[in-house]
Short mmCIF file of C-alpha atoms and ligand atoms in Angstrom, two decimals:
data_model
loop_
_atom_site.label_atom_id
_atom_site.label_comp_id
_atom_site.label_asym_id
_atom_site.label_seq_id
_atom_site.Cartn_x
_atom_site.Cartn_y
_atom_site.Cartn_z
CA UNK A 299 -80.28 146.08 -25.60
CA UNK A 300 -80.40 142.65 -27.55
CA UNK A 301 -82.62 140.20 -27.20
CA UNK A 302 -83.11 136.38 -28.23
CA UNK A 303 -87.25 137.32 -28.88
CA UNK A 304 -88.38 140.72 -29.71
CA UNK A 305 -92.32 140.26 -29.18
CA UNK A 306 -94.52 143.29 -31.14
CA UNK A 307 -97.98 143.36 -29.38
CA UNK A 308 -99.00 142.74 -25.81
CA UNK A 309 -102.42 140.64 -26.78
CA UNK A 310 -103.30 137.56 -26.07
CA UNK A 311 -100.82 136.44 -29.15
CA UNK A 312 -97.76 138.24 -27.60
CA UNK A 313 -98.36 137.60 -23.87
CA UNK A 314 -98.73 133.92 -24.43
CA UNK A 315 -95.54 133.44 -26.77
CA UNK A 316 -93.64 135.38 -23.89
CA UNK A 317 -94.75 132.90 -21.56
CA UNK A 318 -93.44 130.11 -24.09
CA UNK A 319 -89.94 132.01 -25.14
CA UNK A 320 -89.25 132.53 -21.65
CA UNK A 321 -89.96 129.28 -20.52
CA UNK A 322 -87.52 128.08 -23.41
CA UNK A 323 -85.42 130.01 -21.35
CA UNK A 324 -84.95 133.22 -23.79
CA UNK A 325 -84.61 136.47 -22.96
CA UNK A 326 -87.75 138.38 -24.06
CA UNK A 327 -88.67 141.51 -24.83
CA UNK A 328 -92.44 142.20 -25.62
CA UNK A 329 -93.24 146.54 -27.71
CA UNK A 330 -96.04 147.56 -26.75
CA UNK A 331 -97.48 150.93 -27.44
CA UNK A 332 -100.55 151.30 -25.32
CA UNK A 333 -101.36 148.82 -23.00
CA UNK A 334 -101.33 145.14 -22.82
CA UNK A 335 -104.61 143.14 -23.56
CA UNK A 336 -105.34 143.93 -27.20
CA UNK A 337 -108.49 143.98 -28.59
CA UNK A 338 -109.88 141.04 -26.46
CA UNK A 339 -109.71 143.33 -23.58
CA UNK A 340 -112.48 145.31 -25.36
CA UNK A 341 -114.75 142.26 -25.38
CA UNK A 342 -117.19 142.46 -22.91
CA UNK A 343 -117.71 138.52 -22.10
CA UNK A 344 -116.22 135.69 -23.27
CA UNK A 345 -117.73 132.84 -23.41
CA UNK A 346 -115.91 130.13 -25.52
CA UNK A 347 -112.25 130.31 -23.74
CA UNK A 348 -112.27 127.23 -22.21
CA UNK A 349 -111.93 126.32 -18.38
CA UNK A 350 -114.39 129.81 -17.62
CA UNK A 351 -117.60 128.17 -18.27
CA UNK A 352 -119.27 130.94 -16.52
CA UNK A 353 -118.26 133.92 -18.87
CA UNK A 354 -115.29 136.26 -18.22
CA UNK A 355 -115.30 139.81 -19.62
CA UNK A 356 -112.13 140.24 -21.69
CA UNK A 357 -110.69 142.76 -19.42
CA UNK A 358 -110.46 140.43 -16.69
CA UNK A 359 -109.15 137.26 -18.96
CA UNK A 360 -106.48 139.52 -20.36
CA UNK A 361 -105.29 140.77 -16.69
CA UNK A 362 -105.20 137.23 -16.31
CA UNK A 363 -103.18 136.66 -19.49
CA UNK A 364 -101.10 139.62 -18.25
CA UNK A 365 -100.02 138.47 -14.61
CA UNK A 366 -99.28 135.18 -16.07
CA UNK A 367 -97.11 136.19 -18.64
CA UNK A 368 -95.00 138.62 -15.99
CA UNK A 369 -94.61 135.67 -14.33
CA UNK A 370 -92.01 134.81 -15.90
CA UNK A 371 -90.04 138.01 -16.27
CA UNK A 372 -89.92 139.24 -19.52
CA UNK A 373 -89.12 142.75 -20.49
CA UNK A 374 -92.32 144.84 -21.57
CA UNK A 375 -91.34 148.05 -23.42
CA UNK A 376 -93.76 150.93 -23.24
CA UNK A 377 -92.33 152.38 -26.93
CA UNK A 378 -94.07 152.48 -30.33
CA UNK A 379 -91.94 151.11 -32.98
CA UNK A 380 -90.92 152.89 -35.87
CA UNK A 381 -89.34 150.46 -37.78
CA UNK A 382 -87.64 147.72 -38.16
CA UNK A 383 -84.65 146.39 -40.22
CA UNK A 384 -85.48 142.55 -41.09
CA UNK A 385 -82.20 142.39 -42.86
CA UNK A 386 -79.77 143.36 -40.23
CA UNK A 387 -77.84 140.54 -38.45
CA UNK A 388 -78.99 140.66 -35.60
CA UNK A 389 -82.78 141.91 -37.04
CA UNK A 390 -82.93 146.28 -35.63
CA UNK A 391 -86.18 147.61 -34.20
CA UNK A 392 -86.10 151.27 -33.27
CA UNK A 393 -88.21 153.13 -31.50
CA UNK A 394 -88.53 156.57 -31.34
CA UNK A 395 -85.32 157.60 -29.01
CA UNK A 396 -83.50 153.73 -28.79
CA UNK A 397 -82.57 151.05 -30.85
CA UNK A 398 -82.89 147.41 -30.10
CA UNK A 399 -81.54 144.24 -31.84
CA UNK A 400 -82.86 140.51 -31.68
CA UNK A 401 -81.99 137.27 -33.28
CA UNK A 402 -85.85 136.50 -34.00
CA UNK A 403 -89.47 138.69 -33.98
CA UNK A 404 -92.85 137.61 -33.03
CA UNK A 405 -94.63 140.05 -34.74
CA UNK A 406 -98.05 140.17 -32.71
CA UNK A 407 -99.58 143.33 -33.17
CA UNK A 408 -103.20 142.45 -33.68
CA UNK A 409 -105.73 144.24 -35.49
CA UNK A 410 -108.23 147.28 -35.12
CA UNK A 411 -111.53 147.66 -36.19
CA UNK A 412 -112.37 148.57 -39.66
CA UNK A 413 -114.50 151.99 -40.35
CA UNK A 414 -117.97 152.00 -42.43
CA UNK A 415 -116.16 154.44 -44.64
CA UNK A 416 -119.19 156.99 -44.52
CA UNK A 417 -119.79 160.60 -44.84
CA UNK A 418 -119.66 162.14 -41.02
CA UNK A 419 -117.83 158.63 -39.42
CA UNK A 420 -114.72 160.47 -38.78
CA UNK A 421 -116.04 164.02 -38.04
CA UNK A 422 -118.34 162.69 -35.88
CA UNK A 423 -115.79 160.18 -33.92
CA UNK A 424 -115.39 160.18 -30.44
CA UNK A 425 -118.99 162.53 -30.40
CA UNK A 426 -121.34 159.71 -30.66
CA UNK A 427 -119.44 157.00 -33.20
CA UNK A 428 -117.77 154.94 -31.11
CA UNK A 429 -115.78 151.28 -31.86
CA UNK A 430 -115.94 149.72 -28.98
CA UNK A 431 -119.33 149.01 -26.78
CA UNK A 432 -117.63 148.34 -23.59
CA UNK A 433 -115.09 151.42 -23.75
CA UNK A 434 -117.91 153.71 -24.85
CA UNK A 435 -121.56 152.09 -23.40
CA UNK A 436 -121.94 153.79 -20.85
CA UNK A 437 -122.16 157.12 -22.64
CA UNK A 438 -125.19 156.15 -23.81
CA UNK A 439 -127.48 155.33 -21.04
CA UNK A 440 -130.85 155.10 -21.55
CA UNK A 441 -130.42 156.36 -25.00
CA UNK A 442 -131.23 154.78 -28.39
CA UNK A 443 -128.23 153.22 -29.83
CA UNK A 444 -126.93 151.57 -33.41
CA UNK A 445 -124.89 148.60 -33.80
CA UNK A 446 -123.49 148.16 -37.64
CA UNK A 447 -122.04 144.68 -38.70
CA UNK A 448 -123.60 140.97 -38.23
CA UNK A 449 -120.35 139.36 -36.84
CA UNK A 450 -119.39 138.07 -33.50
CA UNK A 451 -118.41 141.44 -32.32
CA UNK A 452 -122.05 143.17 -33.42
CA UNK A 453 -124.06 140.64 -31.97
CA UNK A 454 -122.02 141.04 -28.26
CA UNK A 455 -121.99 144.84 -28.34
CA UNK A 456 -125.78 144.72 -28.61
CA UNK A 457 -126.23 142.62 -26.19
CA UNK A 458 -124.00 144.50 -23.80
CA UNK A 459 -126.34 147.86 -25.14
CA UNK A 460 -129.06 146.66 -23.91
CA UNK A 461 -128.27 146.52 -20.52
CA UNK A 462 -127.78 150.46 -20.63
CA UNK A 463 -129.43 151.70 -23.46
CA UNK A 464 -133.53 152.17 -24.01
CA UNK A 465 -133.25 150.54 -27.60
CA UNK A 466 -130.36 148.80 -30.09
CA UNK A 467 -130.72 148.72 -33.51
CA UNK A 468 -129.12 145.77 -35.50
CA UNK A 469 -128.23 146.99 -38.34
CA UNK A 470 -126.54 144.18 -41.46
CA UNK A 471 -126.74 144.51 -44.89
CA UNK A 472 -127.74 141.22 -45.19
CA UNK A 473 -131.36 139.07 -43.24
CA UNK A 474 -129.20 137.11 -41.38
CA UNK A 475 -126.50 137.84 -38.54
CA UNK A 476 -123.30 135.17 -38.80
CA UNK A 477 -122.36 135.53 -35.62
CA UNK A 478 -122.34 131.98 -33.46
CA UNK A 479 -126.04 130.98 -33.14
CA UNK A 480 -125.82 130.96 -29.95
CA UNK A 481 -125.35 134.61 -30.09
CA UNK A 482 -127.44 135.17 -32.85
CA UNK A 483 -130.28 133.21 -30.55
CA UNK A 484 -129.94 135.68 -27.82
CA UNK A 485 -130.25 139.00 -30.01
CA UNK A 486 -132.91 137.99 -31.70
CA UNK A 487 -134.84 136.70 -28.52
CA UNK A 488 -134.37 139.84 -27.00
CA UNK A 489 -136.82 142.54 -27.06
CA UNK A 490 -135.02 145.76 -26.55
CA UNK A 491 -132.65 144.87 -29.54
CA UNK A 492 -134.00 145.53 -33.18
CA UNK A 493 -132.79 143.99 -36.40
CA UNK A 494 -133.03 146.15 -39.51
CA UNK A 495 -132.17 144.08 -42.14
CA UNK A 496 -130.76 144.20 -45.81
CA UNK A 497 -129.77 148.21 -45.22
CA UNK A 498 -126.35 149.73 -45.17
CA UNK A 499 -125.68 153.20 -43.29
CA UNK A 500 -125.28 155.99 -46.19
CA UNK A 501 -124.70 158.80 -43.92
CA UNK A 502 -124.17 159.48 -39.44
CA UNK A 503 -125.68 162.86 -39.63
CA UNK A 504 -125.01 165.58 -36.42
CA UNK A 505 -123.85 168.56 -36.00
CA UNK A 506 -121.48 168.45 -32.60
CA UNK A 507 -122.76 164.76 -31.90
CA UNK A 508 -124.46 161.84 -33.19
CA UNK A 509 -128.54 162.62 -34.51
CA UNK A 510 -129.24 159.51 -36.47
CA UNK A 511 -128.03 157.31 -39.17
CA UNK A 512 -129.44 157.30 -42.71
CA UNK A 513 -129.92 153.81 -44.55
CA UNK A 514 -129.11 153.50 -48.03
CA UNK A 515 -133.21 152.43 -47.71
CA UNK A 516 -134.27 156.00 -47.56
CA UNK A 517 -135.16 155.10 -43.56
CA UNK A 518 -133.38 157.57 -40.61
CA UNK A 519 -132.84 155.98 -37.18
CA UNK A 520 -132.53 158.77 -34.42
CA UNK A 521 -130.11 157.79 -32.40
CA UNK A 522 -127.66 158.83 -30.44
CA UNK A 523 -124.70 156.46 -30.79
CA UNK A 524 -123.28 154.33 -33.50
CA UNK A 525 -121.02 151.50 -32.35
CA UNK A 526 -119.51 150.21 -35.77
CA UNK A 527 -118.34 146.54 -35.38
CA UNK A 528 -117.97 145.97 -39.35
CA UNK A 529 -114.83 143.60 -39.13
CA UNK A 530 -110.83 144.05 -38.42
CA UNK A 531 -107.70 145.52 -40.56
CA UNK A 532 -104.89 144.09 -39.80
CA UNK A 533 -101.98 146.45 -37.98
CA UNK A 534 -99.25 145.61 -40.32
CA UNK A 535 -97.81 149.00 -41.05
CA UNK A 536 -94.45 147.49 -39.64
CA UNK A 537 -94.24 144.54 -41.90
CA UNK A 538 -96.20 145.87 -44.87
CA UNK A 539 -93.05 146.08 -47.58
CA UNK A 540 -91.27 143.21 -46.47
CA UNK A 541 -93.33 140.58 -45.58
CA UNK A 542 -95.48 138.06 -47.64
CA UNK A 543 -99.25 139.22 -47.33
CA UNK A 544 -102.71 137.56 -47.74
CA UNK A 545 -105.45 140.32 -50.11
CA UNK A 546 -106.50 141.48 -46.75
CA UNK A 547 -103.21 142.71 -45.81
CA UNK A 548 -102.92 139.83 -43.04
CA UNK A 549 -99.37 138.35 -42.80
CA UNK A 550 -98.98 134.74 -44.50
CA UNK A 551 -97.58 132.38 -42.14
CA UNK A 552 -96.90 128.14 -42.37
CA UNK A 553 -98.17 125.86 -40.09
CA UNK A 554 -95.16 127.18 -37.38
CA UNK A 555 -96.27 130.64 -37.71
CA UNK A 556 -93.05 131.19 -40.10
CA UNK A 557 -93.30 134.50 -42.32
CA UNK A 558 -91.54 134.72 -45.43
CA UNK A 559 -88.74 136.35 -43.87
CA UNK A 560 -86.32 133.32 -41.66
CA UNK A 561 -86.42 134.11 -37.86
CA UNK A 562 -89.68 136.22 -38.32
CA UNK A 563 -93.07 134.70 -37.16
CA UNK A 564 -96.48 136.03 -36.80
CA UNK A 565 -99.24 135.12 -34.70
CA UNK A 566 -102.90 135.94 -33.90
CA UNK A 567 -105.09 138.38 -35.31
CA UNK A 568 -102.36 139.83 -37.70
CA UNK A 569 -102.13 136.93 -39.65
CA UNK A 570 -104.13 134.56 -42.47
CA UNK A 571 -105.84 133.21 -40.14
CA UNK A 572 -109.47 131.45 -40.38
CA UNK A 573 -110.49 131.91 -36.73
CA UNK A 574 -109.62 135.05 -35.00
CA UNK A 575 -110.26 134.42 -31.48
CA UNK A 576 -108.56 134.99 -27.72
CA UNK A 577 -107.95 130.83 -27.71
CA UNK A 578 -106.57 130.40 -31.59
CA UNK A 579 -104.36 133.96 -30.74
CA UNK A 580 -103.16 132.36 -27.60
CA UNK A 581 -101.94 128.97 -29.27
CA UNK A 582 -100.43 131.00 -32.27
CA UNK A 583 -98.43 132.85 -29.61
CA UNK A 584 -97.10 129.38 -28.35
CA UNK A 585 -96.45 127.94 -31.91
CA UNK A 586 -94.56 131.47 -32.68
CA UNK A 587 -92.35 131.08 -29.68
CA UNK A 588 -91.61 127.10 -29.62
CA UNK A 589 -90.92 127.94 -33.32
CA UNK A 590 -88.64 130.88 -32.50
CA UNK A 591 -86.93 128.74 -29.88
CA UNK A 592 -86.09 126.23 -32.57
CA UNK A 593 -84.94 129.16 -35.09
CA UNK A 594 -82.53 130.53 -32.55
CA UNK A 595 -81.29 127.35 -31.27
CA UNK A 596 -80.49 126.06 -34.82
CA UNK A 597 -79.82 129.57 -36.27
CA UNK A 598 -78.04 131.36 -33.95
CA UNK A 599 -76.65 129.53 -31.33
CA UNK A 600 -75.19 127.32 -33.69
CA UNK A 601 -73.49 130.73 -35.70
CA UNK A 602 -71.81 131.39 -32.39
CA UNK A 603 -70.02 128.06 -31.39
CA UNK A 604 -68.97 127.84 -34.91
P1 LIG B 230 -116.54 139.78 -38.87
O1 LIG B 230 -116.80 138.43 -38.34
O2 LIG B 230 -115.62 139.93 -40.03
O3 LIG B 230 -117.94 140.42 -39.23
C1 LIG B 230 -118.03 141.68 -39.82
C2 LIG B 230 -119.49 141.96 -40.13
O4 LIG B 230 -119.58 143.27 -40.65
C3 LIG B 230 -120.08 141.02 -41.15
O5 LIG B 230 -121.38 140.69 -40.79
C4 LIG B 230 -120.03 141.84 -42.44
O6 LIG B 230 -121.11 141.57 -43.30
C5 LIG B 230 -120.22 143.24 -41.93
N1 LIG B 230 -119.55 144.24 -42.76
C6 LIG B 230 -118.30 144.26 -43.22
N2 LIG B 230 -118.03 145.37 -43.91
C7 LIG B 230 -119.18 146.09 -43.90
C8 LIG B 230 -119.56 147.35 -44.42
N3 LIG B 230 -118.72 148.11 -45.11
N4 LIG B 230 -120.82 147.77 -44.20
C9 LIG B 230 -121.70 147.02 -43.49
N5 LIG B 230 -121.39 145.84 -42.96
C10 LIG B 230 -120.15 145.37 -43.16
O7 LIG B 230 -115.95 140.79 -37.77
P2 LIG B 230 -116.10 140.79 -36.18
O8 LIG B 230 -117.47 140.50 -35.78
O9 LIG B 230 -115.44 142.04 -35.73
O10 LIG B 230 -115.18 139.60 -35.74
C11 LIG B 230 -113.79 139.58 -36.10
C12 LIG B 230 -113.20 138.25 -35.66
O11 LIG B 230 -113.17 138.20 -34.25
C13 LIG B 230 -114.06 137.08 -36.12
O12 LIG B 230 -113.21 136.00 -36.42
C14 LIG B 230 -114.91 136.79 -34.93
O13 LIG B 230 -115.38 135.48 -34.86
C15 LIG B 230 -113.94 137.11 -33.79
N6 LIG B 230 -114.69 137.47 -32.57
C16 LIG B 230 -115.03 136.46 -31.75
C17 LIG B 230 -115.76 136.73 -30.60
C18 LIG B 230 -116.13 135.58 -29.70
O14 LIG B 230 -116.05 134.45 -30.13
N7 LIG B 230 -116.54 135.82 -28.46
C19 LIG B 230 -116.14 138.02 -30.30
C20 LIG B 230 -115.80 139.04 -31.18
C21 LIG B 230 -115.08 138.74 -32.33
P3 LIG B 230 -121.24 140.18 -44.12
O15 LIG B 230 -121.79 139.20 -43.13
O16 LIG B 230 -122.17 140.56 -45.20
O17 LIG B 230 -119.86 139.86 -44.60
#
């Protein structure tokens, strides 16, 4: 199948440039691998999208995000791409069984949380360390719980602990969270949560599941769950030897979301970016498409009438 847009990522990125490609009147085809919402839809409220002054839980915003974009029709692909030949005229992306072409890509594929990198975080995965508060919360009811970072994403996880949890530790290697202050306000007003400051996790100790964490302090917290929210790494495994990265691995765009490569353009989390939230994702999403609308019209169009 060809396609005038080949979308990678069903987040708040991808689902809003489908709603601008296909409303440019492109067809559209949006790869994703899991399910549509991206990381957002792990966020348990949102409060600074604007026009939801009451809070939304990212779940809910994305369904929104998700109905709207179907809307207008576009083709969502349940496949994992393999890879994808940039060169090719018109650019190939295959999948596992199929092959696709398209005259531009929108690569939106987000990014996942980054790991601690400590001794028993991967053996102990799954059993007690956990990456996402709202997928995993619940697990831990009325049990004592660690968050580890000082970002946005900390600072909401504990304050979604709390409401199941007996007790959330904080834990930052630095005395001072820089999360929003309004965020930072409510953690530190609230009395169930626990800052432990200037310490880094050495060690998640267990034998089947989570025991405690050990601080590179000397101290041991027992608890039973470690929720690591230490930052993102951007999913560029796709893009990696071909296109122009920042030193974080995030794809280098212009102001039109334009990669190094003509006709590709990336767009929310994945790229050099100095605001990674659901709004600036959504509005790189529209740039990306009105951009790739432009790039085909001029491009490709043009190629064909000649
Ligand atoms: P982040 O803002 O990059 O914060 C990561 C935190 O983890 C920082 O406090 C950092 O410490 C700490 N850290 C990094 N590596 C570490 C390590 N190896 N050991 C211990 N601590 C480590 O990441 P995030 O909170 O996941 O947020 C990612 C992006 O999404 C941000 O742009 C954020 O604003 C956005 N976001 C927004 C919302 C919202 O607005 N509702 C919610 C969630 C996320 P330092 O402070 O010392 O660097």
């Amino acid at each position: 199948m060809h396609y005038q847009v080949a979308i990678i990522g069903a987040g708040a990125a991808g689902l809003s440039a489908s709603i601008y490609a296909r409303r440019a009147g492109l067809s559209v085809a949006i790869f994703e691998k899991i399910m549509p919402g991206g990381q957002a839809a792990t966020t348990p409220d949102i409060d600074n999208y604007i026009g939801f002054p009451d809070e939304i839980s990212g779940m809910e915003l994305m369904e929104r995000f998700y109905n709207h974009a179907m809307k207008f029709e576009p083709e969502l692909i349940y496949e994992e791409i393999c890879s994808i030949d940039f060169d090719a005229v018109p650019k190939k992306i295959c999948t596992d069984n199929k092959e696709y072409t398209a005259d531009s890509i929108i690569i939106a594929s987000g990014a996942t949380p980054r790991e601690l990198g400590v001794e028993g975080e991967r053996r102990l995965r799954g059993r007690g360390v956990s990456y996402c508060a709202t997928c995993d919360g619940m697990f831990f009811k009325g049990k004592n719980v660690a968050v580890i970072g000082g970002g946005n994403t900390a600072a909401e996880d504990a304050l979604y602990l709390v409401n199941l949890c007996e007790k959330v530790y904080i834990v930052h290697r630095r005395d001072e969270l820089r999360a929003d202050k309004s965020l930072v306000a409510r953690v530190l007003d609230c009395v169930k949560i626990q800052p432990v400051w200037n310490a880094k996790v050495s060690e998640i100790v267990g034998q089947d599941s989570v025991e405690g964490i050990v601080l590179d302090t000397g101290e041991k917290l027992d608890v039973s769950g470690v929720f690591v929210a230490v930052g993102v790494t951007p999913s560029n495994c796709l893009v990696r030897n071909v296109l122009e990265l920042d030193g974080g691995g995030f794809i280098i765009t212009d102001e039109k979301m334009q990669t190094s490569v003509p006709g590709v353009f990336a767009c929310g989390d994945v790229r050099n970016t100095p605001l990674r939230q659901v709004i600036t994702a959504a509005s790189d999403g529209a740039v990306a498409a009105s951009a790739a609308s432009e790039y085909v019209r001029d491009n490709v169009e043009k190629q064909v009438s000649e």
